Coordinates of C-alpha atoms and ligand atoms in Angstrom, one line a residue:
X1 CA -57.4 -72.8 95.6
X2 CA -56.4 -69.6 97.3
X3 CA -58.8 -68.6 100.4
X4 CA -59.8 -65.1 101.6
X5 CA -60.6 -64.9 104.8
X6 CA -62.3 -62.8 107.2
X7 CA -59.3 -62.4 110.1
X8 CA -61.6 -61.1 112.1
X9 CA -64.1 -63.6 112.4
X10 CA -62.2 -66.8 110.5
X11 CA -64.9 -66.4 108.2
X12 CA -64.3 -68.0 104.3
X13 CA -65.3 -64.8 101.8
X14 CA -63.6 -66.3 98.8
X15 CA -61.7 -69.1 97.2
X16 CA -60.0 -68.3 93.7
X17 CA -58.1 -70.6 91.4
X18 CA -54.8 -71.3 90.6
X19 CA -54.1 -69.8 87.0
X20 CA -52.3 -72.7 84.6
X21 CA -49.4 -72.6 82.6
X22 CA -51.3 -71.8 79.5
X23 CA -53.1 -69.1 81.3
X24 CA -49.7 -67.4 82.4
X25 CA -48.2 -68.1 78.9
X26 CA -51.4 -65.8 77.5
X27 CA -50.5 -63.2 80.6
X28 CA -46.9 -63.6 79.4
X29 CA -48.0 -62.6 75.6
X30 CA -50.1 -60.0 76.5
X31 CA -48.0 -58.2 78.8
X32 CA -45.1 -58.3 76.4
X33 CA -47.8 -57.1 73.3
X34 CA -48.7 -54.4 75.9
X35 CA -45.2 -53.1 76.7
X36 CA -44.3 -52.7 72.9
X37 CA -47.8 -51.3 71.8
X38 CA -46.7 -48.6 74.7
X39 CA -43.6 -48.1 73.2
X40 CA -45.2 -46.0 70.3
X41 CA -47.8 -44.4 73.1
X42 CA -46.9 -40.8 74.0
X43 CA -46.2 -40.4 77.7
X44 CA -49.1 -37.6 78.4
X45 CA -51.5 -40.7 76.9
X46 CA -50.2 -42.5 79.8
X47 CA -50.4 -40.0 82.0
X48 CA -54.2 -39.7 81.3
X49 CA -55.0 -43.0 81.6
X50 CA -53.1 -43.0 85.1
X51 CA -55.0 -40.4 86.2
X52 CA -58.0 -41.8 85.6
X53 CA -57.0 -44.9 87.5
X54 CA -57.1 -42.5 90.7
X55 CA -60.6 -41.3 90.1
X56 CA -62.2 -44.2 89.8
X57 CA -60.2 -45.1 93.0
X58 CA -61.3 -42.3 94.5
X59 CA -64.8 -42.3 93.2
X60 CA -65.0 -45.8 94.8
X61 CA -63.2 -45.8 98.0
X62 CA -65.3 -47.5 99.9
X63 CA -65.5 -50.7 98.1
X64 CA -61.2 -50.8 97.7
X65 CA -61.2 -50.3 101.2
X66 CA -63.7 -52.8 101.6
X67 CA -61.8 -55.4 100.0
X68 CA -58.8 -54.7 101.5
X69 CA -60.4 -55.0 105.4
X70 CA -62.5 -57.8 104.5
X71 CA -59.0 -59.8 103.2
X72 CA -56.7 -58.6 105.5
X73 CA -58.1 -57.3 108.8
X74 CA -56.9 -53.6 108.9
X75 CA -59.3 -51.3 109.9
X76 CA -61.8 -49.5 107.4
X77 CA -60.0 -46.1 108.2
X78 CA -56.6 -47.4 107.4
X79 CA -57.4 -49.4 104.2
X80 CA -59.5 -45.7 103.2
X81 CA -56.4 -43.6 104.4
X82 CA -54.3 -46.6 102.0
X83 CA -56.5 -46.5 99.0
X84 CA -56.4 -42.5 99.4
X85 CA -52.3 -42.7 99.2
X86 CA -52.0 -44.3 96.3
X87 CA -54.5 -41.7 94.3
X88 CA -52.1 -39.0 95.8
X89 CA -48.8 -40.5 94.5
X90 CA -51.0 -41.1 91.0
X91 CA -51.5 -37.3 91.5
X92 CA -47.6 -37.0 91.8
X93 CA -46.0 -39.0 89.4
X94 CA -48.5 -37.8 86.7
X95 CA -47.1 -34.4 87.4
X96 CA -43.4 -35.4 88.1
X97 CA -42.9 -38.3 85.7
X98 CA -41.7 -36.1 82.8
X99 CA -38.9 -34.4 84.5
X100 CA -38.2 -38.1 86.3
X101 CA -37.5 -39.2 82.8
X102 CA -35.5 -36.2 81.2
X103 CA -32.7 -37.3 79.4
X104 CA -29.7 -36.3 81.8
X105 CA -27.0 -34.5 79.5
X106 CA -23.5 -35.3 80.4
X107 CA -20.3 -33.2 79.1
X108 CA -17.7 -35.1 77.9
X109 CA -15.3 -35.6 74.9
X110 CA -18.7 -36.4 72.3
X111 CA -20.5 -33.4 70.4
X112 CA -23.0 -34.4 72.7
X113 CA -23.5 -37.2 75.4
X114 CA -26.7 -38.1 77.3
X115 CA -28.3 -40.6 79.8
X116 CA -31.6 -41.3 78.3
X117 CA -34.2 -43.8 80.7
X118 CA -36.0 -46.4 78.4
X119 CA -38.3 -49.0 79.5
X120 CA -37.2 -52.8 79.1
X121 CA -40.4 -55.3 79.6
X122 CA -42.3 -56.8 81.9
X123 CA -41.8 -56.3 85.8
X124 CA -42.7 -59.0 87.8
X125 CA -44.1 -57.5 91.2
X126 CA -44.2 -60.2 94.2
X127 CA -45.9 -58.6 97.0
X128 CA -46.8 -58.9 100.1
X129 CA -51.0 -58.5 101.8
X130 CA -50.0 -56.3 104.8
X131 CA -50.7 -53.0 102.4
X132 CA -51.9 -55.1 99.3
X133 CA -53.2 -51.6 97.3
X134 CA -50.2 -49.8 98.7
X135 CA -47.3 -51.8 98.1
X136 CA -48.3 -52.7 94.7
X137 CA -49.3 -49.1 93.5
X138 CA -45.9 -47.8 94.2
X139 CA -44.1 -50.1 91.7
X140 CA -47.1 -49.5 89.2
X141 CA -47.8 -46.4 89.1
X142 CA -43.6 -45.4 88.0
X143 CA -43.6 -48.3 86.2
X144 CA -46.2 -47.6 83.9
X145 CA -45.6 -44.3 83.4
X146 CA -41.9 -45.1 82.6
X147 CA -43.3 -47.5 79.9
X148 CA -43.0 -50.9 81.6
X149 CA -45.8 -53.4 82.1
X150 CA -46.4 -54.9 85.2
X151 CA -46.9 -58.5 86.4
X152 CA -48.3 -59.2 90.2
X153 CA -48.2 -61.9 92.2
X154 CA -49.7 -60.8 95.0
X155 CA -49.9 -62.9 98.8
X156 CA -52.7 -65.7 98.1
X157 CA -54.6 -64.3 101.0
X158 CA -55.2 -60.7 99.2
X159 CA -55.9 -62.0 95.9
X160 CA -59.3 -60.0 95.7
X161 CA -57.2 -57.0 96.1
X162 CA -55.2 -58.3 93.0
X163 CA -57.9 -58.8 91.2
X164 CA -59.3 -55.4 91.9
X165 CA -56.1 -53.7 90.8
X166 CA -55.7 -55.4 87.5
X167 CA -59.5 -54.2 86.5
X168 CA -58.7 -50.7 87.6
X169 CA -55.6 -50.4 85.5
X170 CA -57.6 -52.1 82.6
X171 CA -60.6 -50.1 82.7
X172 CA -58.9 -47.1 82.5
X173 CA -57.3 -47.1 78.9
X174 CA -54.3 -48.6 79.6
X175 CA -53.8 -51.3 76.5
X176 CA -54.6 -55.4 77.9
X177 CA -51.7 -56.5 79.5
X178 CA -50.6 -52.9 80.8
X179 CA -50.7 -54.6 84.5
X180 CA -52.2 -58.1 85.2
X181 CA -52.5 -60.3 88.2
X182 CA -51.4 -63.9 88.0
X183 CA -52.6 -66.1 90.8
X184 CA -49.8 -68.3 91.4
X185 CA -48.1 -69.9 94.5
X186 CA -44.5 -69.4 95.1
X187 CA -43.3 -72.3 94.2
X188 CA -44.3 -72.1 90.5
X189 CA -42.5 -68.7 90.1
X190 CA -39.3 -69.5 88.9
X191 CA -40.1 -70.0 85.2
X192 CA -41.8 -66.5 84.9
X193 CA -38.2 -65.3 86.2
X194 CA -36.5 -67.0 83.6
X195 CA -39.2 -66.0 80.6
X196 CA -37.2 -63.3 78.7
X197 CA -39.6 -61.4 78.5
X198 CA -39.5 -60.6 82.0
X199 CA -37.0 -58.1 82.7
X200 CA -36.9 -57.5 86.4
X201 CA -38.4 -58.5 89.6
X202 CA -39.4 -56.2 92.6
X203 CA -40.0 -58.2 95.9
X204 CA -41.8 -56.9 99.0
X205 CA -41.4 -59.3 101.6
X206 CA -39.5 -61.4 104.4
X207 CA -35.6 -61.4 104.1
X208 CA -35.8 -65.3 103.7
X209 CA -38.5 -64.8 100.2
X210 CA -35.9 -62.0 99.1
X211 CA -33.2 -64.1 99.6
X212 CA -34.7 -67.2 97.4
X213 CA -36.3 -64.9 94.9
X214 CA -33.0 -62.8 94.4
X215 CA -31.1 -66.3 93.8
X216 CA -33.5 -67.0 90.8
X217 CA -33.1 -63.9 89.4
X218 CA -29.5 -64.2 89.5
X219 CA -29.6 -67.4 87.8
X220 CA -31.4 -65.7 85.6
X221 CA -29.4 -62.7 85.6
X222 CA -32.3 -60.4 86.4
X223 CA -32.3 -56.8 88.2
X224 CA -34.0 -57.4 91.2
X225 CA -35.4 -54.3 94.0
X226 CA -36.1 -56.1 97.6
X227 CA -37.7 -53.8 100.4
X228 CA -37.4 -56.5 103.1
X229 CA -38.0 -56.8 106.9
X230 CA -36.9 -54.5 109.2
X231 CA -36.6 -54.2 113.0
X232 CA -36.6 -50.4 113.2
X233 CA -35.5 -48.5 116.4
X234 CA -37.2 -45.4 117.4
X235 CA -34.8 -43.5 119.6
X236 CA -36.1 -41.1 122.6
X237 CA -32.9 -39.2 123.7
X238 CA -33.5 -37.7 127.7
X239 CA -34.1 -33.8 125.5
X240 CA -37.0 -35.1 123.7
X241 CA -40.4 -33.5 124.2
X242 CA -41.6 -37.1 125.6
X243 CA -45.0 -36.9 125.9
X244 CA -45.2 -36.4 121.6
X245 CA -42.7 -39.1 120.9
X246 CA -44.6 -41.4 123.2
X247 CA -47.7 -40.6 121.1
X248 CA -46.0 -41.3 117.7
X249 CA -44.0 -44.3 118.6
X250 CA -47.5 -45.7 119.5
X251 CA -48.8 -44.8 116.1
X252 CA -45.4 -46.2 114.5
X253 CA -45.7 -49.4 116.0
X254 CA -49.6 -50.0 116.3
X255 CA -50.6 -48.9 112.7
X256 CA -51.7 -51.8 111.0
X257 CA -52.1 -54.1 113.8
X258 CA -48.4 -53.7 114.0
X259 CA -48.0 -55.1 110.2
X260 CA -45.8 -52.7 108.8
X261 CA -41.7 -53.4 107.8
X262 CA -41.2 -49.9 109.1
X263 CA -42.9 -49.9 112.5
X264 CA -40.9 -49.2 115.0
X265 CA -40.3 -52.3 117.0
X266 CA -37.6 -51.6 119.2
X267 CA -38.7 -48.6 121.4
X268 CA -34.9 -47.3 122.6
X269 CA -35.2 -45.1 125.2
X270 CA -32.5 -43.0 127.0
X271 CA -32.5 -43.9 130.7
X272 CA -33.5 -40.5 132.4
X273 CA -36.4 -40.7 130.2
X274 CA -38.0 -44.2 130.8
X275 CA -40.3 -43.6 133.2
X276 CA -41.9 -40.8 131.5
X277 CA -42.0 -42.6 128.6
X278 CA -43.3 -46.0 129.7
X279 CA -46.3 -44.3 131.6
X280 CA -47.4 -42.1 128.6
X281 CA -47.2 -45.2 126.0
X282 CA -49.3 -47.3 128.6
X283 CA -51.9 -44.7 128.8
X284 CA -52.1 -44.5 125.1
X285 CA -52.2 -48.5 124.7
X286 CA -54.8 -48.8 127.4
X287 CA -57.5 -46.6 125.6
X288 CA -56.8 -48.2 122.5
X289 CA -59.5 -50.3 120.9
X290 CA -58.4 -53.6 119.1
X291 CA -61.5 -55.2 117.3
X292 CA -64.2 -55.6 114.2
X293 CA -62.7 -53.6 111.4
X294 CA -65.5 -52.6 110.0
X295 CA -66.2 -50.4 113.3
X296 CA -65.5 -47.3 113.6
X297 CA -64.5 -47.2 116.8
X298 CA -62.3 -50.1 116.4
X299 CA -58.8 -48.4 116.0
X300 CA -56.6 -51.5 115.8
X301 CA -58.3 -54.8 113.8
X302 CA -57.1 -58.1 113.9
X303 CA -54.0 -59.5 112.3
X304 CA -54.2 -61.2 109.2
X305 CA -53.8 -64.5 109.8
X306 CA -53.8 -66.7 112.8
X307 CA -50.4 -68.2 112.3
X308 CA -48.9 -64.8 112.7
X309 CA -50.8 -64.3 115.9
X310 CA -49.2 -67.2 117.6
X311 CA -45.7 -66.4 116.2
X312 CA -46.0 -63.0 117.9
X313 CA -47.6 -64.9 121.0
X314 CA -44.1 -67.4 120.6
X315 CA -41.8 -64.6 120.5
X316 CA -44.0 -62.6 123.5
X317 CA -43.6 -65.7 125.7
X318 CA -39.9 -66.4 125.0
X319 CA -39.3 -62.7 125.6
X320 CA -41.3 -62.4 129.3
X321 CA -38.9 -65.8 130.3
X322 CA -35.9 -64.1 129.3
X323 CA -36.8 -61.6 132.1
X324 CA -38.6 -58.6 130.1
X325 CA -41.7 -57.6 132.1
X326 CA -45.3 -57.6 130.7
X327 CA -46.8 -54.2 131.5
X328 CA -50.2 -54.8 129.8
X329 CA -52.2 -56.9 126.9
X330 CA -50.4 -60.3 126.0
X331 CA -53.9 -62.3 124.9
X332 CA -54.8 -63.4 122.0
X333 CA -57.4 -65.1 120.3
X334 CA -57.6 -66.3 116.8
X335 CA -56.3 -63.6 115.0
X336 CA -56.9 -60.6 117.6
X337 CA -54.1 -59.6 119.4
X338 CA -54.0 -57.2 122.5
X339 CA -52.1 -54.1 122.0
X340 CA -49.3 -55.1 124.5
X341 CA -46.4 -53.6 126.4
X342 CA -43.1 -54.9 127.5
X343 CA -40.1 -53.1 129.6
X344 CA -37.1 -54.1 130.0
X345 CA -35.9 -55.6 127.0
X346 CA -32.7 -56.1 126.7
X347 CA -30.2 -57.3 123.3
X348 CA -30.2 -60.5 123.9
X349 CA -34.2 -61.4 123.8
X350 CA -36.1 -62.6 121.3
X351 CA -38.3 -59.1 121.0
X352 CA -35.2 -57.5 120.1
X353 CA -33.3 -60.2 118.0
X354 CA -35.9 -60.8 115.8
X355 CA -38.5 -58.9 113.8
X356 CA -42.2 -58.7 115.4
X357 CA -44.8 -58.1 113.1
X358 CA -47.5 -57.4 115.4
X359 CA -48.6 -55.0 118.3
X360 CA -45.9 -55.3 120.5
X361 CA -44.3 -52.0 121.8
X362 CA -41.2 -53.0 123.8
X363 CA -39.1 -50.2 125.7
X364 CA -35.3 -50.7 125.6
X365 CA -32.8 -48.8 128.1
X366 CA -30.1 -47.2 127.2
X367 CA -27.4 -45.3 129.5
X368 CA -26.6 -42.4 126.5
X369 CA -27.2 -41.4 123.4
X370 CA -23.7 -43.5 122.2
X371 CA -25.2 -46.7 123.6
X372 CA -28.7 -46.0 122.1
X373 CA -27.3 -45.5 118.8
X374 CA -25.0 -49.0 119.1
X375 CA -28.6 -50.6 120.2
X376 CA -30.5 -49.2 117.1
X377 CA -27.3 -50.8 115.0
X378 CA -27.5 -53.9 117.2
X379 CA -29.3 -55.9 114.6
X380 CA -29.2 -57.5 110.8
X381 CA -32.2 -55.3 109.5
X382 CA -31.5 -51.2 108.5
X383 CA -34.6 -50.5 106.8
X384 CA -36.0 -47.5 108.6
X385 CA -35.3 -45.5 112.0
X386 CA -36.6 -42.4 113.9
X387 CA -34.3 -40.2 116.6
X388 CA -36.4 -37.9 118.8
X389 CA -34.4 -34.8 120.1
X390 CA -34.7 -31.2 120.3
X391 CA -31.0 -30.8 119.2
X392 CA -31.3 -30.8 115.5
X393 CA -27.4 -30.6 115.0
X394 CA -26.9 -33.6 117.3
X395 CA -30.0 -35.0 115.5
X396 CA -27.7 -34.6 112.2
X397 CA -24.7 -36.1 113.8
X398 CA -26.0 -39.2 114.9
X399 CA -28.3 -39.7 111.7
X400 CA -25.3 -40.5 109.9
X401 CA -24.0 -43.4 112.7
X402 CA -27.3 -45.2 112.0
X403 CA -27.1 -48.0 109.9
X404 CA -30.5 -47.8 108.0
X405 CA -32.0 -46.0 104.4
X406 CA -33.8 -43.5 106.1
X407 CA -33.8 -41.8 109.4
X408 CA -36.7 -39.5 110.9
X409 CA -36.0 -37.1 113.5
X410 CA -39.0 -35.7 115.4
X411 CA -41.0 -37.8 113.2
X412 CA -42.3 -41.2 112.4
X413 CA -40.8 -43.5 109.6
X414 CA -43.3 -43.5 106.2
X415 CA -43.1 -43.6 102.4
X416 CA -43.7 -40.8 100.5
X417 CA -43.7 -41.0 96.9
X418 CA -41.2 -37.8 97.0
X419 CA -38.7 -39.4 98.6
X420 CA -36.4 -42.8 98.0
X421 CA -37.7 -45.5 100.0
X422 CA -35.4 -48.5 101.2
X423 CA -32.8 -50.4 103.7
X424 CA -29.2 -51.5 103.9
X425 CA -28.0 -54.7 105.6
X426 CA -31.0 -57.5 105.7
X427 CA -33.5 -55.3 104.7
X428 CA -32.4 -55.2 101.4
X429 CA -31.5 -53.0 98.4
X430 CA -32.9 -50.6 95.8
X431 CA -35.6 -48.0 96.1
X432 CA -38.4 -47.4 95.6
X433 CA -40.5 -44.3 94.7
X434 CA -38.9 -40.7 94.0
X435 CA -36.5 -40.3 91.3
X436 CA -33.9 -43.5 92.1
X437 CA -37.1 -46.0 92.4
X438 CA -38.4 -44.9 88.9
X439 CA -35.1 -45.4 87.3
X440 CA -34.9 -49.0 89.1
X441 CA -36.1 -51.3 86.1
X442 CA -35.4 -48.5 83.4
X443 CA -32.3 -49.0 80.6
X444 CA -29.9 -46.4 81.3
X445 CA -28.8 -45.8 78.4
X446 CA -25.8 -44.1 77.3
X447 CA -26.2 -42.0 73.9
X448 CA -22.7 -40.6 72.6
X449 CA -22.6 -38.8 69.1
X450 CA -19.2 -38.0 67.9
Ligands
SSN501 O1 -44.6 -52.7 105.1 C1 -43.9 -51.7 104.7 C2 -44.4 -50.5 103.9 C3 -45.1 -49.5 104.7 C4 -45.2 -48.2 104.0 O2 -44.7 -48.0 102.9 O3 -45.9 -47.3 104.5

């Protein structure tokens, strides 16, 4: 049985079952019925249909967002703010995905040569609960359009959320089997990557998941995407307007409870500037709120799960005996976690070495901009990064030393369905979003006519 749980309170509010063999194998049919009936389905029929999956979303916020806090623990505004995203990039894609797909024509020694972009089967989707609407809608909704159908097997303590997704897709005109949830644990996966019917497999998750599920696939020779963890380093050079980067690098890093692969965990700040820097994140961190979810004055929840409460608390504790210094928070009880503040990190401590996935700023020193920019790189992850200066030409400079798939400057790290979203080194490879995550799980074909 998969549980849902109330992080807030512990509190049971679900249990769902495993599905069987038999039950996948009827997903399995359905989904592959569903991508060929779509084959012969005009692409503004799709389109439709997609649209109306973001009204109803919109016309029913309230209970998405519900679900989502109620599984997960972030706060009601954040799962609203998350249920609203996805109804924009609907909004996007159904008025970009024509162009997206245009045939690309290519001169060459043929009468005429093209690249044309052709769906190939069902995409199997394994996500992860920290955004369980968001991370899932942003394979979907490309995916769909593009003609693919869509397999999820979500984290087993979001299931409702999976659940909830599947229904929209189906009651909005897409054929059965457009997008389905199987509730399955991840041990059981490997024979829906070897079903041929399955033609790719999109991972959201830790680097040790992408690593096991990107060997099966291989075995299976299957294109895989994998937006792993990250350890993200958000850079305040001495010329940076400090008092703004203080107030975004708390928003980077305390969004969902700290939850996110692109929060930005390593605070790297040039010397002259640390003082400034550590007293205007500790004022923001002090007035913050962590608590019930449902509030609205809450503006941090709980974290998910109480397990990843006392990781955090293992890697807090190991990083305070190394010699960092606790400026405030550091409790925790069950799953709520103080927002909490730690100077004097340095490269070798656990804060930095490893990823934190929880609401833990810690401030880093650095004696230039030559030795922030070799701490950013100091790690295995590249996924996302932010530089704060007022020199935008030095701000272009360094972008290009920093080993990551996107850098911010005077900004914090997000997706946006415009733009390709993704990391180098541990973080993994492939995009998603934009025009080079659409084409991810597409056939690109080459057409030649003599
Ligand atoms: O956890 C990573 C995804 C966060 C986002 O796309 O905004």
């Amino acid at each position: 049985m998969f549980k849902s749980i109330y992080p807030y309170t512990q509190e049971l509010i679900a249990e769902y079952k495993e599905h069987t063999a038999n039950e996948i194998e009827t997903k399995l049919l359905k989904g592959e019925k569903a991508f060929r009936d779509m084959l012969n389905i005009p692409l503004d029929q799709r389109r439709q249909w997609m649209a109306q999956v973001a009204k109803s979303m919109r016309d029913n916020v309230k209970e998405h967002a519900t679900i989502i806090s109620q599984e997960m623990g972030k706060t009601l505004q954040e799962a609203t703010a998350e249920v609203q995203k996805c109804a924009t990039t609907i909004d996007y894609y159904v008025e970009n995905i024509e162009q997206i797909l245009q045939p690309r024509i290519i001169s060459s020694d043929a009468s005429k040569s093209y690249v044309s972009y052709e769906p190939k089967g069902i995409i199997l989707a394994i996500m992860p609960w920290n955004f369980p609407y968001w991370q899932v809608f942003r394979f979907a909704i490309p995916n769909i359009l593009a003609g693919n159908a869509g397999l999820l097997k979500h984290a087993s303590n979001v299931s409702g959320c999976a659940l909830a997704i599947e229904k929209l897709f189906t009651e909005s005109g897409f054929p059965e089997g457009t997008f389905q949830t199987v509730l399955l644990s991840s041990q059981h996966i490997e024979p829906i990557i070897a079903d041929p019917r399955v033609q790719g497999v999109t991972l959201t998750g830790s680097t040790p998941a992408g690593k096991s599920v990107a060997a099966l696939a291989g075995k299976y020779i299957k294109k895989t995407v994998l937006e792993l963890g990250g350890s993200d380093p958000f850079i305040v050079l001495k010329d940076a307007d400090i008092k703004e980067a203080a107030k975004v690098a708390v928003q980077g890093r305390m969004q969902n409870a700290g939850q996110s692969c692109i929060a930005a965990k390593r605070w790297i700040v040039e010397k002259p500037a640390v003082a400034e820097f550590t007293q205007a994140v500790a004022e923001i961190l002090q007035a913050m709120k962590q608590g019930d979810p449902m509030l609205e004055s809450t503006n941090m929840g709980p974290m998910a799960r109480p397990d990843l409460a006392e990781d955090l608390g293992r890697q807090l504790k190991e990083t305070i005996s190394q010699g960092a210094h606790l400026v405030l928070g550091g409790t925790y009880e069950g799953c709520n976690f103080a927002p909490t503040l730690l100077t004097g990190v340095t490269a070798d401590m656990t804060a930095f070495r490893e990823e934190t996935f929880g609401p833990l700023g810690v401030i880093i020193e650095a004696a230039g901009e030559e030795a922030a920019i070799a701490l950013a790189n100091e790690t295995d992850f590249g996924l996302g990064s932010a530089l704060w200066t007022k020199d935008l030409e030095k701000a272009a400079r360094l972008a290009r030393q920093i080993e990551s798939g996107n850098v911010f400057i005077n900004a914090m790290v997000r997706s946006d369905a415009r733009l390709p979203f993704g990391g180098v080194k541990q973080s993994g490879y492939g995009r998603e979003l934009s025009l080079e995550g659409t084409h991810e799980f597409l056939n690109v074909k080459t057409v030649y006519i003599h």
